[in-house]
């Protein structure tokens, strides 16, 4: 039921149809999410493509939507109106769904890394709305397993990856029965902190390093950078 | 039933053999990219799997009922992935089931005692256009993506409401009406994107109706359009009846 950028554009109708195709007494598993390429030079947001000298954007729809969002948020361009025709409606909706994440994208250290996380959040919101409306179409004791994350495309010869950010089992009233994994912190928690946070965390780090100086300094630096990246 | 109700429909294997043979003179081969626009119903994956085995991984722009909802952006992205100097082929169209009792518009489904509508989205859209034909109000254009595709399927089927309602068997007529609507959308998309290719690159359009059958029988495809277009969108050759 996915379309451009991985958005579940099949919507409520497609979810309902899928639910009606589940084998009797069975359950369904819904895997969803955006994708991002990493090319053979390690550049995020692009990918090597079969038979092409130059790879290009990956995901192209997402990169186009991010450019639209940047135009609206930073350059005060007027947001587009909903389309009356279908011939490019999906891309409008991708851009529109990404708009609430515009500030986050514009402030990110690497917008190409942030983009799939923002898209994932937008898609999770839509999936939730679809499941809330369509879950009753799953009959009997049927379950709805939701595995959401980011698909990572790599050069030929290497395995592709999937970063799971959510793996929940729901009943047919859309209640979460079990969280199979605890996803990593939301992206907003990983955003670069402002200067006051930086000083605060620096003090903690100094104190922590003093008491734990038997560990290699590099280990602390690497892990601290992950927890609290330098403000840009 | 397939042979009598959908004459000239080909088993998937024959369709692929025909495509391979007729497209070879136009340079189709290792430097080609396959694009599909088929409905998201899982019964349609077997054709894609067969096509992929012959032509490699596909770019998909299809949504509910097989409409090319990836649109201009999806088609443009697909064109930018064609191997350097190569061409693309687009396989598109609606689908219809024929179950083991020979009924059109329904299909046997794995693990289910009762099959159900096939194509479900198309059958729901046919009910909507019948209602509008009988005086019920038209739905507004969608403003959010929650169920936008189904809304578009209904609105694009509206011009064919009389054709469906006047048919002896509306379930047989429905995929033909849907094909007309999808062909129109495909031409609209291709028309906006043809200038993006270089001179020797081509676009092959293979449009028709996919026919889903019970387990053990091959699926079929009834070709209704088979054309090779130049990079400017001009029809280089009509390969349908060759």
Short mmCIF file of N, CA and C in Angstrom, two decimals, chain B residues 15-120:
data_model
loop_
_atom_site.label_atom_id
_atom_site.label_comp_id
_atom_site.label_asym_id
_atom_site.label_seq_id
_atom_site.Cartn_x
_atom_site.Cartn_y
_atom_site.Cartn_z
N UNK B 15 3.15 -13.49 -22.42
CA UNK B 15 3.24 -12.03 -22.49
C UNK B 15 4.71 -11.60 -22.43
N UNK B 16 5.46 -12.19 -21.50
CA UNK B 16 6.85 -11.80 -21.31
C UNK B 16 7.69 -12.20 -22.53
N UNK B 17 7.40 -13.38 -23.08
CA UNK B 17 8.12 -13.81 -24.30
C UNK B 17 7.82 -12.84 -25.45
N UNK B 18 6.57 -12.41 -25.56
CA UNK B 18 6.20 -11.47 -26.62
C UNK B 18 6.88 -10.12 -26.42
N UNK B 19 6.88 -9.64 -25.19
CA UNK B 19 7.53 -8.35 -24.91
C UNK B 19 9.02 -8.41 -25.26
N UNK B 20 9.67 -9.50 -24.83
CA UNK B 20 11.11 -9.65 -25.07
C UNK B 20 11.41 -9.63 -26.56
N UNK B 21 10.62 -10.40 -27.33
CA UNK B 21 10.87 -10.52 -28.77
C UNK B 21 10.58 -9.20 -29.50
N UNK B 22 9.46 -8.58 -29.19
CA UNK B 22 9.07 -7.39 -29.96
C UNK B 22 9.84 -6.13 -29.55
N UNK B 23 10.40 -6.13 -28.36
CA UNK B 23 11.13 -4.92 -27.92
C UNK B 23 12.63 -5.00 -28.26
N UNK B 24 13.11 -6.19 -28.53
CA UNK B 24 14.55 -6.35 -28.81
C UNK B 24 15.04 -5.45 -29.95
N UNK B 25 14.32 -5.33 -31.07
CA UNK B 25 14.80 -4.48 -32.17
C UNK B 25 14.96 -3.01 -31.76
N UNK B 26 14.34 -2.62 -30.65
CA UNK B 26 14.44 -1.22 -30.20
C UNK B 26 15.50 -1.04 -29.12
N UNK B 27 16.35 -2.04 -28.98
CA UNK B 27 17.48 -1.92 -28.06
C UNK B 27 17.19 -2.31 -26.63
N UNK B 28 16.02 -2.91 -26.39
CA UNK B 28 15.70 -3.31 -25.02
C UNK B 28 16.52 -4.53 -24.62
N UNK B 29 17.06 -4.48 -23.43
CA UNK B 29 17.89 -5.57 -22.93
C UNK B 29 18.47 -5.18 -21.59
N UNK B 30 19.79 -5.33 -21.45
CA UNK B 30 20.43 -5.09 -20.14
C UNK B 30 20.35 -3.63 -19.69
N UNK B 31 20.24 -2.71 -20.67
CA UNK B 31 20.24 -1.30 -20.28
C UNK B 31 18.81 -0.76 -20.14
N UNK B 32 17.85 -1.65 -19.96
CA UNK B 32 16.45 -1.20 -19.83
C UNK B 32 16.04 -1.17 -18.37
N UNK B 33 15.00 -0.40 -18.11
CA UNK B 33 14.42 -0.38 -16.76
C UNK B 33 12.94 -0.69 -16.87
N UNK B 34 12.50 -1.60 -16.01
CA UNK B 34 11.09 -1.99 -15.96
C UNK B 34 10.36 -1.11 -14.96
N UNK B 35 9.18 -0.65 -15.35
CA UNK B 35 8.33 0.12 -14.44
C UNK B 35 6.95 -0.53 -14.46
N UNK B 36 6.33 -0.66 -13.31
CA UNK B 36 4.98 -1.25 -13.28
C UNK B 36 4.00 -0.31 -12.61
N UNK B 37 2.76 -0.39 -13.06
CA UNK B 37 1.67 0.31 -12.39
C UNK B 37 0.51 -0.68 -12.29
N UNK B 38 0.55 -1.47 -11.22
CA UNK B 38 -0.45 -2.52 -10.99
C UNK B 38 -1.01 -2.35 -9.58
N UNK B 39 -2.19 -2.86 -9.36
CA UNK B 39 -2.87 -2.68 -8.07
C UNK B 39 -2.06 -3.31 -6.92
N UNK B 40 -2.25 -2.75 -5.71
CA UNK B 40 -1.50 -3.25 -4.56
C UNK B 40 -2.00 -4.59 -4.04
N UNK B 41 -3.12 -5.11 -4.51
CA UNK B 41 -3.61 -6.44 -4.12
C UNK B 41 -2.50 -7.48 -4.36
N UNK B 42 -2.26 -8.33 -3.35
CA UNK B 42 -1.14 -9.27 -3.43
C UNK B 42 -1.26 -10.27 -4.58
N UNK B 43 -2.48 -10.46 -5.10
CA UNK B 43 -2.61 -11.41 -6.23
C UNK B 43 -1.89 -10.90 -7.48
N UNK B 44 -1.51 -9.64 -7.47
CA UNK B 44 -0.84 -9.07 -8.65
C UNK B 44 0.67 -9.16 -8.61
N UNK B 45 1.22 -9.67 -7.52
CA UNK B 45 2.68 -9.73 -7.42
C UNK B 45 3.26 -10.81 -8.33
N UNK B 46 2.49 -11.84 -8.65
CA UNK B 46 3.08 -12.91 -9.47
C UNK B 46 3.51 -12.38 -10.83
N UNK B 47 2.74 -11.48 -11.43
CA UNK B 47 3.15 -10.91 -12.72
C UNK B 47 4.43 -10.10 -12.55
N UNK B 48 4.50 -9.32 -11.47
CA UNK B 48 5.71 -8.53 -11.24
C UNK B 48 6.92 -9.43 -11.02
N UNK B 49 6.72 -10.53 -10.30
CA UNK B 49 7.84 -11.46 -10.06
C UNK B 49 8.32 -12.05 -11.38
N UNK B 50 7.38 -12.43 -12.24
CA UNK B 50 7.74 -12.98 -13.55
C UNK B 50 8.44 -11.93 -14.41
N UNK B 51 7.93 -10.70 -14.39
CA UNK B 51 8.55 -9.62 -15.17
C UNK B 51 9.96 -9.33 -14.67
N UNK B 52 10.11 -9.32 -13.34
CA UNK B 52 11.43 -9.04 -12.75
C UNK B 52 12.45 -10.11 -13.14
N UNK B 53 12.00 -11.36 -13.19
CA UNK B 53 12.91 -12.44 -13.56
C UNK B 53 13.45 -12.21 -14.98
N UNK B 54 12.64 -11.58 -15.82
CA UNK B 54 13.05 -11.34 -17.21
C UNK B 54 13.77 -10.02 -17.39
N UNK B 55 13.36 -8.98 -16.67
CA UNK B 55 13.85 -7.62 -16.97
C UNK B 55 14.55 -6.93 -15.79
N UNK B 56 14.65 -7.59 -14.65
CA UNK B 56 15.31 -6.97 -13.49
C UNK B 56 14.34 -6.23 -12.59
N UNK B 57 14.89 -5.69 -11.49
CA UNK B 57 14.06 -5.00 -10.49
C UNK B 57 13.21 -3.91 -11.14
N UNK B 58 12.01 -3.76 -10.63
CA UNK B 58 11.11 -2.78 -11.24
C UNK B 58 10.92 -1.56 -10.34
N UNK B 59 10.61 -0.46 -11.00
CA UNK B 59 10.19 0.77 -10.30
C UNK B 59 8.67 0.73 -10.31
N UNK B 60 8.04 0.90 -9.15
CA UNK B 60 6.58 0.78 -9.18
C UNK B 60 5.90 2.12 -8.90
N UNK B 61 4.92 2.43 -9.72
CA UNK B 61 4.20 3.70 -9.55
C UNK B 61 2.70 3.46 -9.37
N UNK B 62 2.33 2.21 -9.20
CA UNK B 62 0.91 1.86 -9.12
C UNK B 62 0.35 1.99 -7.72
N UNK B 63 -0.96 2.19 -7.66
CA UNK B 63 -1.67 2.23 -6.38
C UNK B 63 -2.97 1.47 -6.51
N UNK B 64 -3.97 1.86 -5.76
CA UNK B 64 -5.25 1.16 -5.77
C UNK B 64 -5.79 1.01 -7.19
N UNK B 65 -6.28 -0.15 -7.51
CA UNK B 65 -6.90 -0.50 -8.78
C UNK B 65 -5.92 -0.48 -9.95
N UNK B 66 -4.64 -0.13 -9.67
CA UNK B 66 -3.62 -0.12 -10.72
C UNK B 66 -3.32 1.27 -11.27
N UNK B 67 -4.02 2.29 -10.78
CA UNK B 67 -3.76 3.65 -11.28
C UNK B 67 -2.33 4.07 -10.97
N UNK B 68 -1.76 4.85 -11.89
CA UNK B 68 -0.36 5.28 -11.75
C UNK B 68 -0.27 6.48 -10.80
N UNK B 69 -0.53 6.21 -9.53
CA UNK B 69 -0.60 7.30 -8.55
C UNK B 69 0.78 7.86 -8.21
N UNK B 70 1.85 7.15 -8.56
CA UNK B 70 3.19 7.75 -8.38
C UNK B 70 3.31 9.04 -9.18
N UNK B 71 2.51 9.11 -10.23
CA UNK B 71 2.34 10.36 -10.98
C UNK B 71 3.59 10.87 -11.68
N UNK B 72 3.57 12.14 -11.94
CA UNK B 72 4.66 12.79 -12.68
C UNK B 72 5.98 12.64 -11.92
N UNK B 73 5.94 12.82 -10.61
CA UNK B 73 7.17 12.70 -9.82
C UNK B 73 7.70 11.27 -9.86
N UNK B 74 6.81 10.30 -9.71
CA UNK B 74 7.23 8.90 -9.75
C UNK B 74 7.81 8.54 -11.12
N UNK B 75 7.14 8.99 -12.16
CA UNK B 75 7.61 8.67 -13.51
C UNK B 75 8.96 9.35 -13.78
N UNK B 76 9.09 10.59 -13.33
CA UNK B 76 10.35 11.32 -13.52
C UNK B 76 11.50 10.65 -12.78
N UNK B 77 11.23 10.21 -11.56
CA UNK B 77 12.27 9.51 -10.79
C UNK B 77 12.66 8.22 -11.51
N UNK B 78 11.66 7.50 -12.01
CA UNK B 78 11.95 6.26 -12.73
C UNK B 78 12.85 6.55 -13.94
N UNK B 79 12.53 7.61 -14.68
CA UNK B 79 13.34 7.92 -15.87
C UNK B 79 14.78 8.26 -15.50
N UNK B 80 14.94 8.88 -14.33
CA UNK B 80 16.30 9.25 -13.92
C UNK B 80 17.09 8.05 -13.40
N UNK B 81 16.45 6.89 -13.34
CA UNK B 81 17.15 5.66 -12.91
C UNK B 81 17.47 4.74 -14.09
N UNK B 82 17.03 5.10 -15.29
CA UNK B 82 17.31 4.24 -16.46
C UNK B 82 18.82 4.19 -16.68
N UNK B 83 19.39 3.00 -16.89
CA UNK B 83 20.84 2.93 -17.16
C UNK B 83 21.20 3.87 -18.33
N UNK B 84 22.40 4.43 -18.28
CA UNK B 84 22.83 5.42 -19.29
C UNK B 84 22.58 4.89 -20.70
N UNK B 85 21.88 5.67 -21.51
CA UNK B 85 21.62 5.30 -22.91
C UNK B 85 20.50 4.29 -23.10
N UNK B 86 19.93 3.81 -22.02
CA UNK B 86 18.90 2.76 -22.12
C UNK B 86 17.49 3.32 -22.22
N UNK B 87 16.53 2.40 -22.19
CA UNK B 87 15.12 2.77 -22.35
C UNK B 87 14.30 2.15 -21.22
N UNK B 88 13.04 2.56 -21.15
CA UNK B 88 12.17 2.00 -20.09
C UNK B 88 10.93 1.36 -20.71
N UNK B 89 10.37 0.43 -19.98
CA UNK B 89 9.09 -0.17 -20.39
C UNK B 89 8.14 -0.07 -19.20
N UNK B 90 6.91 0.32 -19.48
CA UNK B 90 5.93 0.50 -18.41
C UNK B 90 4.79 -0.48 -18.61
N UNK B 91 4.60 -1.37 -17.65
CA UNK B 91 3.50 -2.33 -17.70
C UNK B 91 2.41 -1.84 -16.74
N UNK B 92 1.23 -1.59 -17.24
CA UNK B 92 0.20 -0.99 -16.40
C UNK B 92 -1.19 -1.53 -16.74
N UNK B 93 -2.09 -1.32 -15.80
CA UNK B 93 -3.48 -1.71 -16.05
C UNK B 93 -4.19 -2.19 -14.80
N UNK B 94 -5.51 -2.31 -14.88
CA UNK B 94 -6.29 -2.83 -13.76
C UNK B 94 -6.23 -4.37 -13.73
N UNK B 95 -6.88 -4.94 -12.75
CA UNK B 95 -6.95 -6.42 -12.70
C UNK B 95 -8.36 -6.85 -12.37
N UNK B 96 -8.64 -8.10 -12.72
CA UNK B 96 -9.96 -8.67 -12.42
C UNK B 96 -9.74 -10.15 -12.11
N UNK B 97 -10.46 -10.62 -11.13
CA UNK B 97 -10.34 -12.04 -10.75
C UNK B 97 -11.37 -12.89 -11.46
N UNK B 98 -11.01 -14.15 -11.66
CA UNK B 98 -11.96 -15.17 -12.11
C UNK B 98 -11.77 -16.35 -11.15
N UNK B 99 -12.82 -16.69 -10.38
CA UNK B 99 -12.62 -17.73 -9.35
C UNK B 99 -12.82 -19.13 -9.93
N UNK B 100 -12.67 -20.14 -9.06
CA UNK B 100 -12.71 -21.52 -9.55
C UNK B 100 -14.10 -21.94 -10.03
N UNK B 101 -15.12 -21.12 -9.73
CA UNK B 101 -16.47 -21.39 -10.25
C UNK B 101 -16.70 -20.66 -11.58
N UNK B 102 -15.68 -19.91 -12.03
CA UNK B 102 -15.80 -19.19 -13.30
C UNK B 102 -16.44 -17.82 -13.16
N UNK B 103 -16.64 -17.35 -11.93
CA UNK B 103 -17.26 -16.03 -11.74
C UNK B 103 -16.23 -14.93 -11.91
N UNK B 104 -16.65 -13.88 -12.62
CA UNK B 104 -15.77 -12.74 -12.89
C UNK B 104 -15.98 -11.68 -11.81
N UNK B 105 -14.84 -11.12 -11.33
CA UNK B 105 -14.92 -10.06 -10.31
C UNK B 105 -14.71 -10.57 -8.90
N UNK B 106 -14.35 -11.83 -8.80
CA UNK B 106 -14.03 -12.41 -7.49
C UNK B 106 -12.89 -13.41 -7.70
N UNK B 107 -12.25 -13.83 -6.61
CA UNK B 107 -11.10 -14.72 -6.75
C UNK B 107 -10.96 -15.59 -5.51
N UNK B 108 -10.40 -16.79 -5.69
CA UNK B 108 -10.08 -17.63 -4.54
C UNK B 108 -8.87 -17.02 -3.85
N UNK B 109 -8.89 -16.99 -2.54
CA UNK B 109 -7.75 -16.42 -1.82
C UNK B 109 -7.15 -17.44 -0.86
N UNK B 110 -5.82 -17.40 -0.76
CA UNK B 110 -5.09 -18.36 0.07
C UNK B 110 -5.62 -18.37 1.49
N UNK B 111 -6.00 -19.55 1.96
CA UNK B 111 -6.38 -19.71 3.36
C UNK B 111 -7.75 -19.18 3.72
N UNK B 112 -8.53 -18.76 2.74
CA UNK B 112 -9.85 -18.20 3.05
C UNK B 112 -10.94 -19.06 2.41
N UNK B 113 -11.96 -19.37 3.22
CA UNK B 113 -13.07 -20.16 2.69
C UNK B 113 -13.82 -19.36 1.63
N UNK B 114 -14.02 -18.07 1.91
CA UNK B 114 -14.69 -17.19 0.96
C UNK B 114 -13.67 -16.23 0.37
N UNK B 115 -13.62 -16.18 -0.95
CA UNK B 115 -12.63 -15.32 -1.62
C UNK B 115 -12.93 -13.85 -1.42
N UNK B 116 -13.73 -13.29 -2.29
CA UNK B 116 -14.09 -11.89 -2.16
C UNK B 116 -13.79 -11.12 -3.43
N UNK B 117 -14.24 -9.84 -3.43
CA UNK B 117 -14.14 -9.00 -4.61
C UNK B 117 -12.70 -8.89 -5.11
N UNK B 118 -12.57 -8.83 -6.42
CA UNK B 118 -11.24 -8.70 -7.02
C UNK B 118 -11.43 -8.05 -8.40
N UNK B 119 -11.21 -6.79 -8.50
CA UNK B 119 -10.50 -5.88 -7.63
C UNK B 119 -11.46 -5.17 -6.66
N UNK B 120 -11.14 -5.24 -5.37
CA UNK B 120 -12.00 -4.66 -4.35
C UNK B 120 -12.16 -3.16 -4.49
#
